[in-house]
Coordinates of C-alpha atoms in Angstrom, one line a residue:
L1 CA -47.4 26.8 24.1
G2 CA -47.2 28.7 20.9
L3 CA -50.8 29.9 21.2
T4 CA -50.1 33.5 20.8
N5 CA -47.8 35.8 18.7
K6 CA -47.6 38.4 21.4
A7 CA -44.2 40.1 21.3
V8 CA -41.5 39.1 23.8
V9 CA -37.8 39.8 23.9
A10 CA -35.0 37.4 25.0
S11 CA -33.4 38.3 28.3
N12 CA -30.0 39.0 26.7
E13 CA -31.4 41.4 24.1
T14 CA -31.6 45.2 24.4
F15 CA -33.0 47.7 21.9
P16 CA -33.1 51.4 22.0
D17 CA -36.9 51.2 21.6
D18 CA -39.5 48.6 20.8
R19 CA -39.5 49.1 17.0
Y20 CA -37.5 45.8 16.5
A21 CA -38.6 43.9 19.5
V22 CA -42.2 43.6 18.5
R23 CA -41.4 41.1 15.8
R24 CA -39.3 38.7 18.0
T25 CA -40.8 35.9 20.0
H26 CA -39.4 33.1 22.1
A27 CA -40.3 30.7 19.4
D28 CA -38.4 32.7 16.8
I29 CA -35.3 32.8 18.9
A30 CA -35.4 29.1 19.6
Q31 CA -36.0 28.1 16.0
M32 CA -33.5 30.4 14.4
D33 CA -31.3 28.4 12.1
S34 CA -28.0 30.2 11.1
T35 CA -27.1 27.6 8.5
S36 CA -30.3 27.8 6.4
N37 CA -31.0 30.4 3.7
S38 CA -34.7 29.5 3.4
V39 CA -37.5 31.2 5.3
L40 CA -39.5 28.7 7.2
L41 CA -43.3 28.9 7.1
D42 CA -43.5 29.4 10.8
A43 CA -41.1 32.3 10.6
Q44 CA -43.1 33.9 7.8
L45 CA -46.4 33.6 9.8
R46 CA -44.9 35.1 12.9
H47 CA -42.9 37.9 11.2
T48 CA -45.7 39.1 9.0
L49 CA -48.4 39.3 11.7
W50 CA -49.0 42.3 13.9
P51 CA -48.3 41.5 17.6
E52 CA -51.3 40.6 19.6
A53 CA -52.8 43.4 21.7
D54 CA -55.8 41.8 23.3
K55 CA -58.3 39.0 23.1
L56 CA -62.1 39.4 22.8
Y57 CA -64.4 36.8 24.2
G58 CA -68.1 36.1 24.1
H59 CA -69.0 33.6 21.4
P60 CA -69.6 29.9 22.4
Y61 CA -68.4 28.6 19.0
E62 CA -65.6 29.4 16.6
I63 CA -65.6 32.8 15.0
Y64 CA -66.9 32.8 11.4
A65 CA -67.0 36.4 10.3
I66 CA -65.6 39.7 11.5
A67 CA -65.9 43.4 10.4
A68 CA -64.3 46.6 11.8
S69 CA -64.9 50.3 11.6
S70 CA -62.9 53.1 13.2
S71 CA -64.7 52.7 16.5
V72 CA -66.5 49.3 16.6
V73 CA -65.5 45.7 15.9
A74 CA -68.3 43.2 14.9
T75 CA -67.9 39.4 15.2
S76 CA -70.1 36.4 14.6
C77 CA -69.7 32.6 15.2
R78 CA -71.0 29.4 13.7
A79 CA -74.6 28.9 14.8
S80 CA -77.4 26.4 14.3
S81 CA -80.0 28.4 16.3
E82 CA -81.1 32.0 16.7
R83 CA -79.6 32.1 20.2
H84 CA -76.1 31.9 18.9
A85 CA -76.6 33.6 15.5
C86 CA -76.0 37.0 17.1
I87 CA -73.5 39.7 16.2
R88 CA -71.3 40.9 19.1
L89 CA -69.9 44.4 19.1
Y90 CA -66.8 45.7 20.9
W91 CA -65.4 49.2 21.3
T92 CA -62.0 49.7 19.7
H93 CA -60.8 52.3 22.3
N94 CA -61.0 49.9 25.3
W95 CA -62.0 46.6 23.7
Q96 CA -65.0 46.3 26.0
P97 CA -68.3 44.8 24.8
A98 CA -70.7 47.3 23.1
G99 CA -73.7 45.0 22.9
T100 CA -75.2 42.4 20.7
L101 CA -77.4 42.5 17.5
A102 CA -80.0 39.8 16.8
A103 CA -81.7 39.2 13.5
H104 CA -80.6 35.9 11.9
L105 CA -81.5 32.3 12.6
L106 CA -78.3 30.6 11.4
T107 CA -74.6 31.4 11.0
V108 CA -73.8 35.0 9.9
T109 CA -71.6 34.4 6.9
R110 CA -70.4 38.0 6.3
M111 CA -70.6 41.5 7.8
Q112 CA -69.4 44.8 6.4
F113 CA -69.7 48.4 7.6
S114 CA -70.6 51.0 5.0
P115 CA -67.8 53.4 4.0
D116 CA -69.4 56.2 5.9
E117 CA -69.8 53.9 8.9
K118 CA -73.5 54.8 9.1
Y119 CA -74.7 51.2 8.5
L120 CA -73.7 47.7 9.3
L121 CA -74.8 45.0 6.8
S122 CA -74.9 41.3 7.6
A123 CA -75.7 38.1 5.6
S124 CA -76.6 34.7 6.9
R125 CA -77.0 31.1 5.9
D126 CA -80.7 31.5 6.5
R127 CA -80.9 33.3 3.1
S128 CA -81.5 36.7 4.5
W129 CA -79.6 40.0 5.1
A130 CA -80.0 42.5 7.9
L131 CA -79.2 46.3 7.9
F132 CA -78.3 48.0 11.2
E133 CA -78.1 51.8 11.5
R134 CA -75.7 53.8 13.7
T135 CA -77.3 55.3 16.9
Q136 CA -76.2 57.4 19.9
E137 CA -77.4 54.9 22.4
D138 CA -75.5 52.4 24.5
V139 CA -75.6 49.8 21.7
P140 CA -74.1 51.7 18.7
Y141 CA -76.2 50.1 16.0
K142 CA -79.9 49.0 15.8
L143 CA -81.8 46.9 13.3
V144 CA -83.7 49.0 10.6
H145 CA -84.4 46.3 8.0
H146 CA -84.4 42.5 7.8
Q147 CA -84.9 41.1 4.3
I148 CA -86.1 37.5 4.7
K149 CA -85.7 35.2 1.8
A150 CA -83.5 37.7 -0.1
H151 CA -82.1 34.8 -2.1
A152 CA -83.1 31.2 -2.9
R153 CA -79.9 29.8 -1.4
I154 CA -77.3 30.7 1.2
V155 CA -76.1 34.4 1.0
W156 CA -72.3 34.1 1.1
D157 CA -71.1 37.7 0.9
V158 CA -72.1 41.4 1.0
A159 CA -70.4 44.5 -0.3
W160 CA -71.0 48.3 -0.2
S161 CA -70.5 50.7 -3.0
H162 CA -67.8 53.3 -2.3
D163 CA -70.4 56.1 -1.8
S164 CA -72.6 54.0 0.5
M165 CA -75.6 54.5 -1.9
F166 CA -76.3 50.8 -2.5
F167 CA -74.9 47.4 -1.6
A168 CA -74.7 43.9 -3.2
T169 CA -75.5 40.5 -1.9
A170 CA -73.9 37.3 -3.4
S171 CA -75.6 33.9 -3.1
R172 CA -75.3 30.3 -4.0
D173 CA -78.4 30.7 -6.2
K174 CA -76.0 32.0 -8.9
S175 CA -77.0 35.6 -8.6
V176 CA -75.8 39.0 -7.2
K177 CA -78.5 41.4 -6.1
L178 CA -78.1 45.2 -5.8
W179 CA -80.2 47.0 -3.1
N180 CA -80.9 50.7 -2.8
V181 CA -80.3 51.9 0.7
D182 CA -83.0 54.6 0.4
A183 CA -85.6 52.2 -1.0
L184 CA -85.1 48.9 0.6
G185 CA -88.6 47.8 -0.1
D186 CA -88.1 48.1 -3.9
A187 CA -87.2 45.1 -6.1
P188 CA -83.4 44.7 -6.3
V189 CA -81.4 44.6 -9.5
T190 CA -80.5 41.0 -10.1
L191 CA -77.4 39.9 -12.0
A192 CA -77.2 36.3 -13.1
F193 CA -73.9 34.3 -13.2
P194 CA -73.0 30.9 -14.6
G195 CA -72.3 29.4 -11.2
P196 CA -72.7 30.0 -7.4
V197 CA -71.3 33.3 -6.3
T198 CA -69.0 33.1 -3.3
S199 CA -67.6 36.6 -3.0
V200 CA -68.3 40.2 -4.2
A201 CA -66.5 43.5 -3.8
F202 CA -66.8 47.1 -5.1
A203 CA -63.8 49.1 -6.2
H204 CA -62.9 52.1 -3.9
M205 CA -63.5 54.6 -6.6
L206 CA -65.2 55.2 -10.0
S207 CA -63.6 54.3 -13.3
E208 CA -64.5 57.0 -15.8
G209 CA -67.6 57.8 -13.8
R210 CA -68.7 54.2 -13.6
Y211 CA -68.9 51.7 -10.7
V212 CA -66.7 48.7 -10.8
M213 CA -67.6 45.5 -9.1
A214 CA -65.9 42.1 -8.9
A215 CA -67.6 38.8 -8.3
A216 CA -66.0 35.3 -7.7
L217 CA -67.6 32.0 -8.3
E218 CA -67.5 28.6 -6.7
N219 CA -65.6 27.1 -9.7
G220 CA -62.8 29.6 -9.5
R221 CA -63.9 32.1 -12.2
V222 CA -63.7 35.8 -11.4
F223 CA -65.7 38.4 -13.2
V224 CA -65.3 42.2 -13.2
L225 CA -68.4 44.2 -14.1
T226 CA -68.5 47.9 -15.1
S227 CA -71.8 49.8 -14.7
S228 CA -73.4 51.8 -17.5
G229 CA -76.2 54.4 -17.2
S230 CA -76.9 57.1 -14.8
Q231 CA -79.3 55.4 -12.4
K232 CA -78.7 55.6 -8.7
V233 CA -78.5 51.8 -8.6
P234 CA -77.1 50.8 -12.1
T235 CA -79.3 48.2 -13.9
S236 CA -76.9 47.6 -16.8
W237 CA -73.4 46.1 -16.3
Q238 CA -70.7 45.1 -18.8
P239 CA -68.9 41.9 -17.7
K240 CA -65.3 41.0 -18.2
E241 CA -63.5 37.9 -16.9
I242 CA -60.0 37.2 -15.6
P243 CA -58.5 34.9 -18.2
R244 CA -58.9 31.2 -17.4
D245 CA -55.2 30.6 -17.8
I246 CA -54.4 32.8 -14.8
A247 CA -57.6 32.3 -12.8
H248 CA -58.2 30.0 -9.8
T249 CA -59.0 26.3 -10.1
S250 CA -61.1 26.0 -7.0
T251 CA -63.6 28.0 -4.9
V252 CA -62.7 31.6 -4.4
H253 CA -63.6 32.6 -0.8
R254 CA -62.6 36.3 -0.7
I255 CA -61.8 39.1 -3.1
A256 CA -60.6 42.6 -2.4
W257 CA -59.6 45.7 -4.4
R258 CA -56.4 47.5 -3.6
P259 CA -57.4 50.7 -1.8
T260 CA -55.2 52.9 -4.0
S261 CA -55.3 54.4 -7.4
L262 CA -53.8 51.2 -8.8
W263 CA -56.5 48.9 -10.2
Q264 CA -55.4 45.6 -8.7
L265 CA -57.6 42.8 -7.4
A266 CA -56.6 40.2 -4.8
T267 CA -58.3 36.8 -4.7
V268 CA -57.8 33.8 -2.3
S269 CA -59.0 30.3 -3.2
D270 CA -59.1 26.7 -2.0
D271 CA -56.4 25.9 -4.6
Q272 CA -53.9 27.2 -2.0
T273 CA -53.0 30.3 -3.9
V274 CA -53.5 34.1 -3.4
R275 CA -53.5 35.9 -6.8
I276 CA -53.1 39.6 -7.4
T277 CA -54.4 40.6 -10.9
S278 CA -54.1 43.9 -12.7
Y279 CA -57.2 45.5 -14.2
S280 CA -55.4 45.5 -17.6
T281 CA -55.5 41.7 -17.8
F282 CA -59.3 41.6 -17.6
R283 CA -61.0 41.1 -20.9
K284 CA -64.5 40.9 -22.3
S285 CA -64.0 37.5 -23.9
V286 CA -62.9 34.5 -21.9
Y287 CA -60.8 33.3 -24.9
D288 CA -58.0 35.0 -26.8
P289 CA -58.2 33.5 -30.3
V290 CA -54.8 34.8 -31.3
L291 CA -53.1 33.3 -28.2
I292 CA -54.9 30.0 -28.5
V293 CA -54.0 29.6 -32.2
A294 CA -50.4 30.5 -31.5
Q295 CA -50.2 27.9 -28.8
I296 CA -51.8 25.2 -30.9
V297 CA -49.5 25.9 -33.9
T298 CA -46.4 25.9 -31.6
L299 CA -47.5 22.6 -30.0
Q300 CA -48.0 20.9 -33.4
C301 CA -44.7 22.1 -34.7
F302 CA -42.9 20.9 -31.5
G303 CA -44.6 17.5 -31.7
Y304 CA -43.8 16.9 -35.3
S305 CA -40.2 18.1 -34.9
T306 CA -39.8 15.7 -32.0
F307 CA -41.2 12.8 -34.1
S308 CA -38.8 13.6 -37.0
V309 CA -35.8 13.6 -34.7
L310 CA -36.9 10.3 -33.2
M311 CA -37.3 8.7 -36.6
V312 CA -33.7 9.8 -37.6
F313 CA -32.2 8.3 -34.4
A314 CA -34.2 5.1 -34.8
S315 CA -33.0 4.7 -38.4
I316 CA -29.4 5.1 -37.3
L317 CA -29.7 2.6 -34.4
T318 CA -31.8 -0.1 -36.2
N319 CA -30.6 0.3 -39.8
V320 CA -34.3 0.3 -40.8
E321 CA -35.3 2.9 -43.3
L322 CA -37.7 5.3 -41.5
T323 CA -38.8 8.7 -42.6
P324 CA -40.8 11.4 -40.8
R325 CA -43.5 10.9 -43.5
L326 CA -44.6 7.8 -41.6
L327 CA -46.2 10.2 -39.1
F328 CA -49.0 11.1 -41.5
S329 CA -49.6 7.5 -42.7
S330 CA -52.6 5.7 -41.3
Q331 CA -50.9 2.3 -42.2
S332 CA -47.7 3.1 -40.4
V333 CA -48.7 1.4 -37.1
Q334 CA -48.4 -2.4 -37.8
P335 CA -47.3 -5.5 -35.8
T336 CA -43.9 -5.3 -37.5
V337 CA -40.5 -3.9 -36.4
E338 CA -41.1 -0.7 -38.4
G339 CA -44.6 -0.3 -37.1
S340 CA -43.5 -0.9 -33.5
I341 CA -40.9 1.8 -33.8
V342 CA -43.5 4.2 -35.2
A343 CA -45.9 3.4 -32.3
V344 CA -43.2 3.9 -29.7
S345 CA -42.2 7.2 -31.3
L346 CA -45.8 8.4 -31.3
V347 CA -46.0 7.7 -27.5
C348 CA -42.6 9.4 -27.0
M349 CA -43.9 12.4 -29.0
G350 CA -46.8 12.7 -26.5
I351 CA -44.3 12.5 -23.6
M352 CA -42.1 15.2 -25.1
N353 CA -45.1 17.5 -25.7
I354 CA -45.3 17.8 -21.9
I355 CA -42.5 20.3 -22.1
P356 CA -44.4 23.0 -24.1
L357 CA -47.5 22.3 -22.0
V358 CA -45.6 23.2 -18.9
Y359 CA -43.8 26.3 -20.2
M360 CA -46.3 27.6 -22.7
V361 CA -49.8 26.5 -21.4
E362 CA -48.8 26.5 -17.7
R363 CA -52.3 25.9 -16.4
S364 CA -53.0 22.3 -15.3
R365 CA -56.7 22.6 -16.0
L366 CA -55.9 23.4 -19.7
C367 CA -53.6 20.4 -20.3
I368 CA -56.4 18.0 -21.3
D369 CA -57.9 20.6 -23.7
F370 CA -54.6 21.2 -25.5
S371 CA -53.7 17.5 -25.6
A372 CA -57.1 16.6 -27.2
T373 CA -56.7 19.5 -29.6
F374 CA -53.2 18.4 -30.6
F375 CA -54.3 14.9 -31.5
L376 CA -57.6 16.1 -33.1
V377 CA -55.6 18.3 -35.5
H378 CA -53.3 15.3 -36.2
V379 CA -56.2 13.0 -37.0
I380 CA -57.6 15.6 -39.4
V381 CA -54.2 16.0 -41.1
V382 CA -53.8 12.2 -41.5
W383 CA -57.3 11.8 -42.9
W384 CA -56.8 14.7 -45.3
T385 CA -53.5 13.1 -46.6
Q386 CA -54.8 9.5 -46.8
H387 CA -58.5 10.1 -47.5
K388 CA -59.5 7.0 -45.4
V389 CA -60.2 6.1 -41.8
P390 CA -57.2 4.9 -39.9
E391 CA -57.1 1.3 -38.5
L392 CA -58.0 0.4 -35.0
L393 CA -54.4 -0.2 -33.9
W394 CA -53.5 3.3 -35.0
W395 CA -56.4 4.7 -32.9
A396 CA -55.2 2.8 -29.8
V397 CA -51.7 4.2 -30.1
M398 CA -53.1 7.7 -30.5
A399 CA -55.3 7.2 -27.4
V400 CA -52.3 6.1 -25.4
A401 CA -50.1 9.0 -26.6
M402 CA -52.9 11.5 -25.8
G403 CA -53.5 10.1 -22.3
V404 CA -49.8 10.2 -21.5
M405 CA -49.5 13.8 -22.7
A406 CA -52.6 15.0 -20.8
V407 CA -52.0 13.2 -17.6
G408 CA -48.3 14.0 -17.5
G409 CA -48.8 17.6 -18.4
R410 CA -51.5 18.0 -15.8
A411 CA -49.3 16.4 -13.1
V412 CA -46.3 18.6 -13.8
C413 CA -48.3 21.8 -14.1
S414 CA -50.1 21.1 -10.9
R415 CA -46.8 20.5 -9.1
R416 CA -45.4 23.8 -10.5
E417 CA -48.5 25.7 -9.4
L418 CA -48.0 24.6 -5.8
L419 CA -44.3 25.5 -5.6
P420 CA -43.6 27.9 -2.7
I421 CA -42.8 31.5 -3.4
A422 CA -39.2 32.4 -2.9
I423 CA -39.3 35.1 -0.2
R424 CA -35.8 36.3 -0.8
S425 CA -36.4 37.0 -4.4
L426 CA -39.1 39.5 -3.4
M427 CA -36.7 41.7 -1.3
P428 CA -36.3 45.2 -2.6
E429 CA -33.1 45.8 -4.6
R430 CA -32.2 48.9 -2.7
R431 CA -31.8 46.9 0.4
A432 CA -29.2 44.6 -1.2
E433 CA -27.4 47.6 -2.7
S434 CA -27.3 49.4 0.7
Y435 CA -25.0 46.8 2.3
G436 CA -23.8 44.6 -0.6
D437 CA -20.3 46.0 -0.5
E438 CA -20.1 45.7 3.3
E439 CA -21.2 42.1 3.1
H440 CA -18.5 41.3 0.6
E441 CA -15.9 43.1 2.8
L442 CA -17.0 41.2 5.9
E443 CA -17.0 37.9 4.0
T444 CA -13.4 38.4 3.0
R445 CA -12.6 39.0 6.6
G446 CA -13.9 35.5 7.7
F447 CA -17.7 35.9 7.9
R448 CA -19.5 32.9 6.5
P449 CA -22.2 33.8 3.9
S450 CA -24.8 31.6 5.6
E451 CA -24.3 33.5 8.9
L452 CA -24.6 36.9 7.1
D453 CA -27.9 35.7 5.4
T454 CA -29.3 34.8 8.8
H455 CA -28.6 38.3 10.2
D456 CA -29.2 40.3 7.1
E457 CA -32.1 42.2 8.8
L458 CA -29.7 43.4 11.5
V459 CA -27.3 44.6 8.8
A460 CA -30.0 46.2 6.8
R461 CA -31.1 48.4 9.6
A462 CA -27.6 49.7 10.2
P463 CA -28.2 53.2 8.7
E464 CA -31.4 53.5 10.8
V465 CA -29.6 52.8 14.1
A466 CA -26.6 54.8 13.3
H467 CA -28.8 57.8 12.6
E468 CA -31.3 57.4 15.4
P469 CA -33.9 60.2 15.0
N470 CA -34.9 60.1 18.6
M471 CA -31.5 61.1 19.9
D472 CA -31.0 64.7 21.0
T473 CA -29.1 66.7 18.4
S474 CA -27.3 68.8 21.0
A475 CA -25.8 65.6 22.4
R476 CA -24.4 64.9 18.9
S477 CA -22.8 68.3 18.5
S478 CA -21.3 68.2 22.0
G479 CA -19.6 64.9 21.3
G480 CA -21.8 62.9 23.7
W481 CA -23.1 60.9 20.8
S482 CA -21.7 60.7 17.3
D483 CA -22.4 58.9 14.0
D484 CA -19.1 57.1 14.3
W485 CA -19.8 55.9 17.8
G486 CA -23.3 54.5 16.7
T487 CA -21.8 52.7 13.7
E488 CA -18.9 51.2 15.7
E489 CA -21.4 49.9 18.3
L490 CA -23.5 48.4 15.6
I491 CA -20.6 46.6 14.0
N492 CA -19.6 45.2 17.4
E493 CA -23.1 44.0 17.8
V494 CA -23.1 42.2 14.4
I495 CA -19.7 40.6 15.2
D496 CA -21.1 39.3 18.5
Q497 CA -24.1 37.8 16.7
V498 CA -22.3 36.0 13.9
L499 CA -18.9 35.1 15.2
P500 CA -17.8 32.7 18.0
K501 CA -16.7 34.5 21.1
D502 CA -13.1 33.4 20.8
T503 CA -12.6 35.1 17.4
A504 CA -14.9 38.1 17.9
K505 CA -12.3 40.2 19.8
G506 CA -9.8 40.0 17.0
H507 CA -12.3 41.2 14.4
K508 CA -13.4 44.0 16.7
D509 CA -9.8 45.2 16.9
D510 CA -9.5 45.1 13.1

């Protein structure tokens, strides 16, 4: 029924071990299309998931949050009463229930184990958080502190510092609070934000001896804060923000730091995108004046150049004397032939300005701002050259041109933002180099490129199969198994896969 991604192998397939079988399912085999070069979404989902090992049951409603340590998995479900707002624990070595933890009245929105696995922290829609400590009893964790009314609104997320010294809670009340594990009764450090905070995460290491924390908001903005001072729980933080032009446009639900020395932050949002941002792109100021001024100047130059070209063509086609200087005349738009041409050219200028909006501004949420700025600058220039207020008809044409530019730019940019990512363009170059010559040779022998693309994974693993590390080396030296034999068998396997049976034998002989 397609309800699982548990690995299966077709009856006519054999592999030396299960390394390649785990990623094949009946659905994959049935839906394999040898004529298509694209990677279907269903294939992406199935081939990028680990195969299912087991199922854990116990909750009466859909799972809402999950957390895992080296020995325990904690889960929670949607709940409208205390009875169902419990946390269920399972052992990872046998997947058997390890007990339940009760503290909250409503849905547990987020759980996280401390890096040293000594504590389990949970947050709930009832505006509270609970801290559980590791024990040696049958139930591996027990409640040690329950902070009621920790926030004024729903607590969406929790996060631990990398050294387990303190943790943060993020809430819809537009704040993030930092709590000292050794002094839970003390007042927390409160950080205020310009909007509801939906997610928070600490970096896995210090940056020049300072903590680094990321917080995401409901409107798509993402802030990165760096601590200052030597307190156990820092009270002073320096904020930076991911630039608006590369930030999300809708609610950010989760953020995570890359657990390596590379300072990269991954964010996922309701705008249907996952973004990975380098730490070098964060800046203290939301706006980059140099970049903004350069974009505005480029936009003005492009628009005025477009109007000049349109005036030249209109003069040639209509035999009416038209000059680009009409662009800066407040009396140019009149109910005459010349005035009509100027009005149409102004609207066309707005349409053509969509091009620099798409390739220079790129962000749909900024198209209205740049469109309004373009025509505001134009109004100032016209007023400065004429020293009088333009007529009502001129204002109407300007409004139409600005509306066309803003709406069209926003529509095109939104469409570009939702384009699918080309999976093939992300393949490592070394893979193509490893068998590019062989692919060309096989194509000259009658292999169709579409068929080769379908089975490129089989060809890519040719060196691995030909040099199987699990084979006995003594068998190789004695002639029982050789590199030439493995390569020949693999080539025959490829030929059987991509060629019709009636032509396969001839190619095998060649």
